[in-house]
Coordinates of C-alpha atoms in Angstrom, one line a residue:
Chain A
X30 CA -9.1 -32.3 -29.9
X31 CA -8.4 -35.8 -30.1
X32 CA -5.7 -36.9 -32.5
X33 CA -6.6 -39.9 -34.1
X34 CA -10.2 -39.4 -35.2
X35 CA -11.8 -42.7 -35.2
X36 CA -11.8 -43.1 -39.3
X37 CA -7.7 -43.2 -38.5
X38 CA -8.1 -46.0 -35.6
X39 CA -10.3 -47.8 -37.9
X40 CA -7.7 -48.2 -40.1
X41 CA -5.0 -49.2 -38.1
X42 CA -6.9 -51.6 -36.2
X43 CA -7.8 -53.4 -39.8
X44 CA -4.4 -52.8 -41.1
X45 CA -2.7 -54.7 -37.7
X46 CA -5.4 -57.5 -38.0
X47 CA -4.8 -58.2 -41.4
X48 CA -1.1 -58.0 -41.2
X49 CA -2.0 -60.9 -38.4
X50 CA -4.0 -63.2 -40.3
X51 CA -1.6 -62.7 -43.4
X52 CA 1.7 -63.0 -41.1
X53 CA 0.2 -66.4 -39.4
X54 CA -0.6 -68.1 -42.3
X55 CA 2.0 -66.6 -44.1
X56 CA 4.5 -68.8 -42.0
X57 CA 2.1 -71.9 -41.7
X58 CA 2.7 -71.5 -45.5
X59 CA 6.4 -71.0 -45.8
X60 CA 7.5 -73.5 -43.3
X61 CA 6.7 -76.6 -45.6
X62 CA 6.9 -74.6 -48.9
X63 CA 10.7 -73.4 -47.7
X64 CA 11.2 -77.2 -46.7
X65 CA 10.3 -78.9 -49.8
X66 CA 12.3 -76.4 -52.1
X67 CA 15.7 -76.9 -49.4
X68 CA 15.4 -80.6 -49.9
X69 CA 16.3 -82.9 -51.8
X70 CA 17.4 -80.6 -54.4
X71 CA 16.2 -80.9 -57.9
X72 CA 16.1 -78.3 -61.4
X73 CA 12.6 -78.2 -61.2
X74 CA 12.4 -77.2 -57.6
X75 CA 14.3 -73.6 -58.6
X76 CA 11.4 -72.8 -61.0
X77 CA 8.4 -73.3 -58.1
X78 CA 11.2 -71.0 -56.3
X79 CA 11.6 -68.8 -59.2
X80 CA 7.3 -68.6 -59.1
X81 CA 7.0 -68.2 -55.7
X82 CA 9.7 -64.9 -55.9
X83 CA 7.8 -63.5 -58.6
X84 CA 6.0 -60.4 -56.2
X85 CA 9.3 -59.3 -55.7
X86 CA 9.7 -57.7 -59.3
X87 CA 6.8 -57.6 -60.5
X88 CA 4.9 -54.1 -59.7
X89 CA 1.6 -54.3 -57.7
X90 CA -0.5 -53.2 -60.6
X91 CA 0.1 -56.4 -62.3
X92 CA -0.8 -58.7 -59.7
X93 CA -3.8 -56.3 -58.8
X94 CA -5.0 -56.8 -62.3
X95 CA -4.7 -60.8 -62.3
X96 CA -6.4 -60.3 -58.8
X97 CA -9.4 -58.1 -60.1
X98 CA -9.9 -61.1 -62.7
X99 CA -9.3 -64.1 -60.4
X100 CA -11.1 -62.6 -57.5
X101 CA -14.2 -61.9 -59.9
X102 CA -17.3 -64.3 -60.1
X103 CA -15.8 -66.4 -63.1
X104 CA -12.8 -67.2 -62.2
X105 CA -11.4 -69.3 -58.7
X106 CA -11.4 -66.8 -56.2
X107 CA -15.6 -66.5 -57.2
X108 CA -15.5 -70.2 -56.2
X109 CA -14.4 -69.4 -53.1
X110 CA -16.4 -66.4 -52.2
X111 CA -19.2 -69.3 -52.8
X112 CA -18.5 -71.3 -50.0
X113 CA -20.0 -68.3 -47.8
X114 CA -22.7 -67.1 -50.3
X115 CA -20.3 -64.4 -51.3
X116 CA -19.8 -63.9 -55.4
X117 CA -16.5 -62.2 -55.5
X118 CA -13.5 -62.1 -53.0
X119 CA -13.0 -58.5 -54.4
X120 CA -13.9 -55.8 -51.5
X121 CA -13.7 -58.5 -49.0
X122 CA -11.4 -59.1 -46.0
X123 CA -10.5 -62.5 -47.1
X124 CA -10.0 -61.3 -50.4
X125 CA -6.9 -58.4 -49.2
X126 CA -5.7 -61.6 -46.8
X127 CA -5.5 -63.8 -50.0
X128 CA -3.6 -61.2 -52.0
X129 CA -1.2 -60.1 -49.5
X130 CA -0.4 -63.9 -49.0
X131 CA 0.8 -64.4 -52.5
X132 CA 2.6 -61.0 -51.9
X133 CA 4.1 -61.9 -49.0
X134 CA 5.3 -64.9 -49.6
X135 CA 8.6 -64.6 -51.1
X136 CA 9.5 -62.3 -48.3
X137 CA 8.7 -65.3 -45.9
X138 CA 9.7 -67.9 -47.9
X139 CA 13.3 -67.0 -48.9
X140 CA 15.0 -66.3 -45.2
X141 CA 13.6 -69.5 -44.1
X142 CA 14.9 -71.4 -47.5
X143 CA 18.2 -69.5 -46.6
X144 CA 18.0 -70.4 -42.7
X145 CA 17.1 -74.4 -43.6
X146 CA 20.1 -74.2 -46.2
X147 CA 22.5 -72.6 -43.6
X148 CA 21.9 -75.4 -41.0
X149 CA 22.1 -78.5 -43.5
X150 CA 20.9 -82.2 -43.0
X151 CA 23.4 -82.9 -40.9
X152 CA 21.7 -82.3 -37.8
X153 CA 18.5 -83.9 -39.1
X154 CA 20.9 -86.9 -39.7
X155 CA 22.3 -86.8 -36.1
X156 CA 18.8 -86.1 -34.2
X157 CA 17.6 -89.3 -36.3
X158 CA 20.6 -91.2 -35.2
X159 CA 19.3 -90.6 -31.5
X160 CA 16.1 -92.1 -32.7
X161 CA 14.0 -88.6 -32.8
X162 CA 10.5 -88.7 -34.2
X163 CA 10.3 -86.3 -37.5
X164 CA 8.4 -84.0 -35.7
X165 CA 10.5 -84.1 -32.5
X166 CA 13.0 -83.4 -34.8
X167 CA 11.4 -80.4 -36.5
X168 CA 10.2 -78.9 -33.2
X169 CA 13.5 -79.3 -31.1
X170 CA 16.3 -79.3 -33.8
X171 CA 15.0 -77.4 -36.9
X172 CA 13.1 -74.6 -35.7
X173 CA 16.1 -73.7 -32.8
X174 CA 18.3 -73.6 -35.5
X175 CA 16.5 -71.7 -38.2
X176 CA 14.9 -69.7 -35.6
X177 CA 16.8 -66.3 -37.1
X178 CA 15.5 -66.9 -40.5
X179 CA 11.9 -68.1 -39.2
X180 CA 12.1 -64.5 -37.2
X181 CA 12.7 -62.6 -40.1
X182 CA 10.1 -63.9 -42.0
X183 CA 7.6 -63.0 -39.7
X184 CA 8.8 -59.4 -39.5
X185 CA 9.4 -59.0 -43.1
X186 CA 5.5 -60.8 -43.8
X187 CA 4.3 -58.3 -41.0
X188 CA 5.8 -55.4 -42.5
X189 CA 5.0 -55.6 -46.0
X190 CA 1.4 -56.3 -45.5
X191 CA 1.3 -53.4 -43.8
X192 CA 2.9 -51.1 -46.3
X193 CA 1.0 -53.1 -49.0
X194 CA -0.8 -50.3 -51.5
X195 CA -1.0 -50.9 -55.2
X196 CA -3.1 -54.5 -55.1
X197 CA -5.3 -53.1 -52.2
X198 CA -6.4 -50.1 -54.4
X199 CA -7.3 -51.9 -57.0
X200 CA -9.4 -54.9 -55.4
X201 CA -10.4 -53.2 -52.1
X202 CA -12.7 -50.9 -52.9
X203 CA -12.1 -49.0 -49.9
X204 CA -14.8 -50.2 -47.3
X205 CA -14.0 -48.4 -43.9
X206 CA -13.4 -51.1 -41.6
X207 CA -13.2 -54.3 -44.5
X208 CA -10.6 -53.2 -46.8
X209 CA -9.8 -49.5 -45.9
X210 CA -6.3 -49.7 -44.7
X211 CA -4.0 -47.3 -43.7
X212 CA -2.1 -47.4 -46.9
X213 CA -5.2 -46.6 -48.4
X214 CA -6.5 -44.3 -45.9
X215 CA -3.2 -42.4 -46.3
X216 CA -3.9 -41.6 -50.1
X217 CA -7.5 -40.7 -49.7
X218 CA -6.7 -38.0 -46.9
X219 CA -4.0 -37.2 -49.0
X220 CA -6.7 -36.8 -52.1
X221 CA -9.0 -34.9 -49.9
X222 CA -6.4 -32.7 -48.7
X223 CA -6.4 -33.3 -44.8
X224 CA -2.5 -33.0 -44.0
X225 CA -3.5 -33.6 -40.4
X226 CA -4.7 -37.1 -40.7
X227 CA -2.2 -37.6 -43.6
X228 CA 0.5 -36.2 -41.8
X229 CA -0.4 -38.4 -38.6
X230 CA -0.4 -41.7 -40.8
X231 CA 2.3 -41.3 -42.6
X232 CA 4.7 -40.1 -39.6
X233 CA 3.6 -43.5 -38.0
X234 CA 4.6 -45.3 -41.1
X235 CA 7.7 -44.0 -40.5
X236 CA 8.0 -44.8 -37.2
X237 CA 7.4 -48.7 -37.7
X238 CA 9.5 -48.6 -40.6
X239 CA 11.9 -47.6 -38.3
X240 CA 11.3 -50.2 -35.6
X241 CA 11.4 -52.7 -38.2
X242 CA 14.8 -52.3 -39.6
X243 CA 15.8 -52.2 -36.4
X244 CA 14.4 -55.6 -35.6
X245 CA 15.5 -57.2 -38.7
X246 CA 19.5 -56.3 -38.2
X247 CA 19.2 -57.4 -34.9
X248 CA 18.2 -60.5 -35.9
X249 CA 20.7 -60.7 -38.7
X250 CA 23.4 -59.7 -36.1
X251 CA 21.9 -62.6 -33.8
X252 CA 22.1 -65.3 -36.8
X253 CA 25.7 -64.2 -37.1
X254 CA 26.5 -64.8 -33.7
X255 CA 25.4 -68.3 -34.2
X256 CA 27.4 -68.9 -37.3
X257 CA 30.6 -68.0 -35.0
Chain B
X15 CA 43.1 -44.5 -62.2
X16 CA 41.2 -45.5 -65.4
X17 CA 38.3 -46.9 -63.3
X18 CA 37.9 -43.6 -61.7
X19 CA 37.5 -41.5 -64.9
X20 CA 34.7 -44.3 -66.0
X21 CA 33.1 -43.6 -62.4
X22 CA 33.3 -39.9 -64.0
X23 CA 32.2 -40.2 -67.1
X24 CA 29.3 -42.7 -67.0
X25 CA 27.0 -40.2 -64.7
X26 CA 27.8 -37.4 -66.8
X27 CA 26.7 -39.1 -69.9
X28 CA 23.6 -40.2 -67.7
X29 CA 23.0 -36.1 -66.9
X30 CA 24.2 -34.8 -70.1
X31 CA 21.6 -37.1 -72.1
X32 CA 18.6 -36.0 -69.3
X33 CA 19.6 -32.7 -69.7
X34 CA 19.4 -33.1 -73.7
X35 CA 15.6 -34.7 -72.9
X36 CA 14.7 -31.7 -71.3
X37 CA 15.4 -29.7 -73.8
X38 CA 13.9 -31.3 -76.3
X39 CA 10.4 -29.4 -77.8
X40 CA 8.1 -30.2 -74.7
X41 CA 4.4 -31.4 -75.9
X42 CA 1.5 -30.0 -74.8
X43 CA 0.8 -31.4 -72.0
X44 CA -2.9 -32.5 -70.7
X45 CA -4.6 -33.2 -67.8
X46 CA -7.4 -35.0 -68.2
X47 CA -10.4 -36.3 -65.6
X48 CA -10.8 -40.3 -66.5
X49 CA -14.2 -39.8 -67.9
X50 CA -13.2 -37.8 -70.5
X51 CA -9.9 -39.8 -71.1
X52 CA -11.1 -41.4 -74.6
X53 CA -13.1 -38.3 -76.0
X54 CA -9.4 -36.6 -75.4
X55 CA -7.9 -38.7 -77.3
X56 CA -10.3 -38.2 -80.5
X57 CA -9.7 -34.6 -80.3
X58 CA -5.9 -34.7 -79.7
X59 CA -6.0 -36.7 -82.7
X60 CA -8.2 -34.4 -85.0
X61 CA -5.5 -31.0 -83.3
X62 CA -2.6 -32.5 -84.3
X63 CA -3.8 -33.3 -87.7
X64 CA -4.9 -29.6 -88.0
X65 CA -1.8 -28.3 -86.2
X66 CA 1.2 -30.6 -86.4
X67 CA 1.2 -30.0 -82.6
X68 CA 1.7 -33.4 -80.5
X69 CA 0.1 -33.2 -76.9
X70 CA -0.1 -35.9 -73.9
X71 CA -2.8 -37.2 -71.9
X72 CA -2.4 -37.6 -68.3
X73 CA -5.5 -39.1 -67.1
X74 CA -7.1 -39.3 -62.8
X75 CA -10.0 -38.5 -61.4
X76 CA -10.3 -34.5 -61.1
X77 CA -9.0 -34.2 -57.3
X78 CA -6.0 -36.4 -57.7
X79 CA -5.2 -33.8 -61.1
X80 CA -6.0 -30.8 -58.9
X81 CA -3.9 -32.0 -56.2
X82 CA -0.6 -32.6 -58.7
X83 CA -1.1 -29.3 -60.3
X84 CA -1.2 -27.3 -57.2
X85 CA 2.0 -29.5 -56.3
X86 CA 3.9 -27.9 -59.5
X87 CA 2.7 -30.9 -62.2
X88 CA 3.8 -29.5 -65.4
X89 CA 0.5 -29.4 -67.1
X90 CA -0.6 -27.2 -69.6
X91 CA -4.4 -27.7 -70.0
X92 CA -7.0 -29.3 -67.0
X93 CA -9.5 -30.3 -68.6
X94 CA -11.9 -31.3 -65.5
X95 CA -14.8 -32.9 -64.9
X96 CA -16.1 -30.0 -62.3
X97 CA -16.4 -26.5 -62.4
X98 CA -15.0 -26.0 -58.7
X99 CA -11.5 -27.3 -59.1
X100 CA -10.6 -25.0 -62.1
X101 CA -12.4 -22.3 -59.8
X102 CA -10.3 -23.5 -57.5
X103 CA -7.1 -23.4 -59.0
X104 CA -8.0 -19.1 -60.5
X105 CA -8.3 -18.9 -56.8
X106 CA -4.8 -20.4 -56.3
X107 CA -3.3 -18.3 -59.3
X108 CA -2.7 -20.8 -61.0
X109 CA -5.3 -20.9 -63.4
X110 CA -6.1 -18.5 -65.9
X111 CA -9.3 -16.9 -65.2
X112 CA -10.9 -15.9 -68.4
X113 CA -9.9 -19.0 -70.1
X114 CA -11.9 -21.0 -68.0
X115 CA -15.3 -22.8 -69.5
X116 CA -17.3 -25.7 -70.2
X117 CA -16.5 -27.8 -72.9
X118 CA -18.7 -31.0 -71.8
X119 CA -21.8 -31.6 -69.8
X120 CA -21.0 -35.1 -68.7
X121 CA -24.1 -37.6 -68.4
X122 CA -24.8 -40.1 -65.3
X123 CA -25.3 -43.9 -66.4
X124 CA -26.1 -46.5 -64.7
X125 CA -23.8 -49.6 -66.1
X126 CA -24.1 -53.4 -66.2
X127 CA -21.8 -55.7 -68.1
X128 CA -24.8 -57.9 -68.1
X129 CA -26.7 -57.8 -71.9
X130 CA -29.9 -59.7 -71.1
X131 CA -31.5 -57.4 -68.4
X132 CA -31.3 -53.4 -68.5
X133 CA -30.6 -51.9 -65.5
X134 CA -33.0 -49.3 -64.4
X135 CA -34.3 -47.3 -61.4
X136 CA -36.5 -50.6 -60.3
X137 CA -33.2 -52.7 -60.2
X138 CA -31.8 -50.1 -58.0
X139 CA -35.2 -50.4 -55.5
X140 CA -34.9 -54.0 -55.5
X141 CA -31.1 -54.2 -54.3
X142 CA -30.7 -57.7 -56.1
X143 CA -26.9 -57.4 -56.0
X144 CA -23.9 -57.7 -54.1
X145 CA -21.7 -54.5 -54.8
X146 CA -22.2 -51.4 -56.8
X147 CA -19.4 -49.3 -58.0
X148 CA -19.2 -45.9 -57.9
X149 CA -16.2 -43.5 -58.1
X150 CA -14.9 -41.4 -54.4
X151 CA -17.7 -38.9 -54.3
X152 CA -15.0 -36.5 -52.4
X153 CA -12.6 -36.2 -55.7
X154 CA -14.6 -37.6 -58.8
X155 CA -18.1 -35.3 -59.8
X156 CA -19.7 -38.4 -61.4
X157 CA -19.1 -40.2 -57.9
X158 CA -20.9 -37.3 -56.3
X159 CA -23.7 -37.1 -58.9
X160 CA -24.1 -41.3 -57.9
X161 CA -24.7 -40.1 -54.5
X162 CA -27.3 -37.6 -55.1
X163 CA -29.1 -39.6 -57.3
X164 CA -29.1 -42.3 -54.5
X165 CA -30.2 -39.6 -52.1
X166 CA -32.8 -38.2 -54.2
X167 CA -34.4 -41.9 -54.9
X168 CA -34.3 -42.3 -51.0
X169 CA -31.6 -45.5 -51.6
X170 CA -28.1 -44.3 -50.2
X171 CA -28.9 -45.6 -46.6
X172 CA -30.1 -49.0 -47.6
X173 CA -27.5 -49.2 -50.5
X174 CA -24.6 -48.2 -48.4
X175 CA -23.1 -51.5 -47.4
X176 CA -23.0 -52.8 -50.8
X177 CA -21.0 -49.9 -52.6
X178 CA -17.7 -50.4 -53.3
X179 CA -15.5 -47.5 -54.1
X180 CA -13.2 -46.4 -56.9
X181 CA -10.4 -44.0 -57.2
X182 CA -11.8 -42.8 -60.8
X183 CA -14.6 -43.0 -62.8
X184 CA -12.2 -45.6 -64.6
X185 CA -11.7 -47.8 -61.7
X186 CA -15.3 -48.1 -61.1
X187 CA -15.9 -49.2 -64.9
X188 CA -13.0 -51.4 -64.5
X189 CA -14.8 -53.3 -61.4
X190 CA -17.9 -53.7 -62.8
X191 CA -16.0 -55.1 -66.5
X192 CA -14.1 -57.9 -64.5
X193 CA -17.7 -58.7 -63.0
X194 CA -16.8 -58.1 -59.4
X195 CA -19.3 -55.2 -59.1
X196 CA -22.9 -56.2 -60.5
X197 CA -23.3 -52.2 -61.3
X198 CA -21.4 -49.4 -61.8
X199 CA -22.4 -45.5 -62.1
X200 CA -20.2 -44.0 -64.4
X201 CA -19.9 -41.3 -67.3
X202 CA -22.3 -42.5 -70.5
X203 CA -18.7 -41.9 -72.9
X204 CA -16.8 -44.3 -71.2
X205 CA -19.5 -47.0 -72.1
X206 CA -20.3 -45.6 -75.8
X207 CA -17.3 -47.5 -77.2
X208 CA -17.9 -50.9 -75.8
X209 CA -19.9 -53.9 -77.4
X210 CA -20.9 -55.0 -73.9
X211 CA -23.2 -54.4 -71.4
X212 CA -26.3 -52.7 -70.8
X213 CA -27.0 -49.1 -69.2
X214 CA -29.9 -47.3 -67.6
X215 CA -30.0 -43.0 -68.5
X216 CA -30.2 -41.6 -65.5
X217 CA -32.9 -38.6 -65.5
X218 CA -31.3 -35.1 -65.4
X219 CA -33.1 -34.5 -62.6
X220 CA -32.3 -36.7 -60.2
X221 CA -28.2 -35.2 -59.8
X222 CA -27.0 -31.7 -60.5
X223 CA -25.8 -31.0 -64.3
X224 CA -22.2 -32.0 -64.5
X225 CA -20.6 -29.5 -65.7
X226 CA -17.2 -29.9 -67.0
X227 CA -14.5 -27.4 -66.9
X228 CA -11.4 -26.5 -68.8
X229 CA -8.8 -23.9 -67.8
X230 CA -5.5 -22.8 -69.0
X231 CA -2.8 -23.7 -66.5
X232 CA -1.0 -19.9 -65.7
X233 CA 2.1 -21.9 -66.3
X234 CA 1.3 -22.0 -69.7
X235 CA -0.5 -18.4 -70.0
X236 CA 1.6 -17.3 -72.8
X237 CA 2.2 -20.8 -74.6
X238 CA 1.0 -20.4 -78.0
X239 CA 0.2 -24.1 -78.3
X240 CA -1.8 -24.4 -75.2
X241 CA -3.5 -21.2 -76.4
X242 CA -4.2 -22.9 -79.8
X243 CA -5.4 -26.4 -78.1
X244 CA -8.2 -23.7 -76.2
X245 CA -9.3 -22.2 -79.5
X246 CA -9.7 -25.6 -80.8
X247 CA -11.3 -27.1 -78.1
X248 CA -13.9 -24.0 -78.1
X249 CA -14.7 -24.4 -81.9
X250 CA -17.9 -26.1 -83.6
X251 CA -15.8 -29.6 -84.7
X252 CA -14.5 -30.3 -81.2
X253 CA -17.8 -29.5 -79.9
X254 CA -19.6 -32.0 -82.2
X255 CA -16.3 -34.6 -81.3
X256 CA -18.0 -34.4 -77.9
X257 CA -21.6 -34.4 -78.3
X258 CA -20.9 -37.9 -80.4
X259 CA -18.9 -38.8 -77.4
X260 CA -22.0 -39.4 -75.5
X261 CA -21.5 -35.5 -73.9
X262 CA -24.0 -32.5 -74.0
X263 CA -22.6 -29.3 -74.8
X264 CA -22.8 -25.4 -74.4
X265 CA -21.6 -24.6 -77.8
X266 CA -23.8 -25.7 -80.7
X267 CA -22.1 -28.4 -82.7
X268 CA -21.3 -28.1 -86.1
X269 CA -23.3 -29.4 -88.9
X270 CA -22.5 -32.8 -90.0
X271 CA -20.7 -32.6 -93.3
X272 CA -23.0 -33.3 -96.6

């Protein structure tokens, strides 16, 4: 008897390669987003932040709704599904990527803000002083610096678009190997009542749980370090 | 000193009020499969304005409300939307065995929010769409009776990539409403009520009858209330609630008033 029947590896393979996409772009995202909101401070700025941290309170089945009607063929995300012929992003890869972007990105976007906050212009003014390029600057001085912040961003990302469940359910439409994921997967073995392949998932769940709380007060005990 | 008695006295407030909640007159309470969500809610109405007796609605598609009641959900009534998880749950004790029968015979439609084409059998053949909806066949009977009738029309292998699937017979309604599902199979009461759309009969034949089943949770064996709702739900008015509901049904409905 093998333990993960393939329907299980299925999932997690589709659950780790969207939590890759997302976690990528997720941080291509956050990096100028978190950039523009540090500085130069205005009112205004806080209430893009304010948007941006909406995911954070507002439960899943509320942005799945908004989702279902965006995603569908008359409204924006239908546009988009047309650039590949598609007529919804509902039930599509891209579609789950999209969603657990939005998600995501106050989970990315607020330990970088914090991390870019921390360090201040002041290096920025000093590396400019030497006559660094702006992007010298970014590569050598900024992302050094806000390194701990960056790191946790991409954990944090990583981690909640794998434990991502309410929007999933109610745009995936639970396609085995497109939007099945092991969230997802979980709840339907769960359903069907087969503990083993529930009971499989969900102690691995708890396991990279785990591993991830782990990483991230590592990381915060790193940042500290560097404070000192 | 002071600061500690608050620390006291606020959580004991917070347990003494729950505790007063508890107690409180419990309503009935109902589980009810998603198809049959808005018929129960007509014939909750019409009880309570016979009875005085409130009752609540707790609505899923029949496995996830098997699954809660055999993990202790303090149901009353399950009213299902198949005859094997009520057998199922006698099996279990936890049903009442002679209370158990059918109060609707549920009937297969094929939806789409579309108004200036019907769909039919043909539209099905000709697979002119991106997605069709149906509910998990595993723990909703109307998403079963979608795959039989796919199997019996000799579509399910070439139609497969383009289902997408629904955790009740809700959900699947839901995606084909918000247009991102072209079609949906779902139960012909969910659809009576709305303005929109267009919907295809499916024959009788092509999926077996679905036969839904109420039982009498054991919980609530001796609950005069629950055993009232039963009585009611058996009778010749509630039977006539659910034949205009877009249901067949085993007991002849009563004469429309003169």
């Amino acid at each position: 008897m093998t333990v993960l029947s393939p329907d299980v590896t299925e999932a997690v393979v589709l659950t780790l390669e969207l939590a890759a996409v997302t976690t990528t772009l997720l941080i291509a995202l956050a990096l100028p987003i978190s950039w523009w909101l540090a500085w130069p401070r205005r009112w205004w700025k806080s209430v893009i932040g304010a948007i941006i941290s909406l995911p954070l309170v507002l439960p899943p089945s509320v942005l799945g709704f908004y989702f279902l009607v965006a995603f569908g063929p008359s409204g924006p995300g239908g546009w988009i599904a047309h650039l590949w012929g598609a007529r919804t992003l509902a039930f599509t890869f891209p579609g789950l990527v999209i969603g657990s972007l939005l998600y995501a990105l106050p989970f990315a976007v607020q330990p970088i803000h914090n991390a870019f906050h921390a360090m201040g212009r002041r290096p920025l003014e000093v590396a400019a002083t030497l006559g660094a390029s702006p992007w010298r600057t970014f590569h050598s001085v900024v992302i050094p610096l806000a390194w701990p912040g960056i790191a946790t961003a991409i954990v944090l990302g990583f981690a909640h678009t794998v434990g991502e469940f309410g929007i999933v359910l109610m745009i995936g439409g639970d396609i085995p190997g497109h939007t099945r994921v092991l969230s997802v997967a979980l709840y339907d073995y769960v359903e069907n009542a087969r503990w083993h392949e529930a009971n499989i998932i969900a102690a691995g769940m708890v396991v990279f749980s785990f591993i991830t709380i782990m990483l991230l007060s590592s990381l915060q005990l790193r940042s500290r370090g560097h404070d000192s | 000193m002071r600061a500690f008695r608050l620390i006291l006295l606020v959580p004991a407030t917070i347990i003494a009020l729950l505790a007063a909640r508890q107690a409180m007159a419990d309503p009935l309470r109902l589980a009810v499969a998603a198809n049959f969500t808005g018929t129960a809610q007509q014939l909750v109405a019409e009880f309570t304005q016979n009875t005085g007796i409130t009752a609540t609605i707790s609505s899923g598609s029949s496995g996830q409300l098997f699954m809660q009641v055999t993990q202790g959900a303090p149901f009353d009534i399950f009213l299902s939307a198949d005859t094997k998880r009520p057998t199922d749950l006698i099996a279990n004790g936890l049903g009442v065995t002679t209370s158990r029968f059918t109060y609707a015979i549920g009937q297969l439609v094929l939806w789409s929010p579309a108004t200036q084409t019907r769909p039919d059998e043909h539209e099905l053949r000709q697979a002119a769409f991106t997605h069709l909806a149906i509910c998990n066949p595993n723990t909703a009977p109307y998403g079963t009776a979608a795959i039989e009738t796919l199997d019996r029309l000799g579509l399910h292998t070439m139609l497969q990539p383009r289902l997408v699937v629904a955790q009740s017979v809700s959900q699947a309604l839901e995606l084909a409403q918000s247009g991102n599902a072209e079609l949906a199979f779902v139960a012909l009461a969910q659809i009576r009520p709305l303005r929109e759309g267009s919907y295809w009969l499916v024959p009788p034949a092509l999926y077996t009858p679905i036969r839904q089943d109420a039982i009498l949770l054991t919980r609530a064996e001796n609950d005069d209330h629950a055993r009232k709702f039963m009585a009611f739900l058996h009778g010749a008015k509630a039977a006539s609630l659910i034949r205009e509901a877009g249901y067949l049904t085993d007991t002849p409905a009563q004469d429309p008033a003169p």
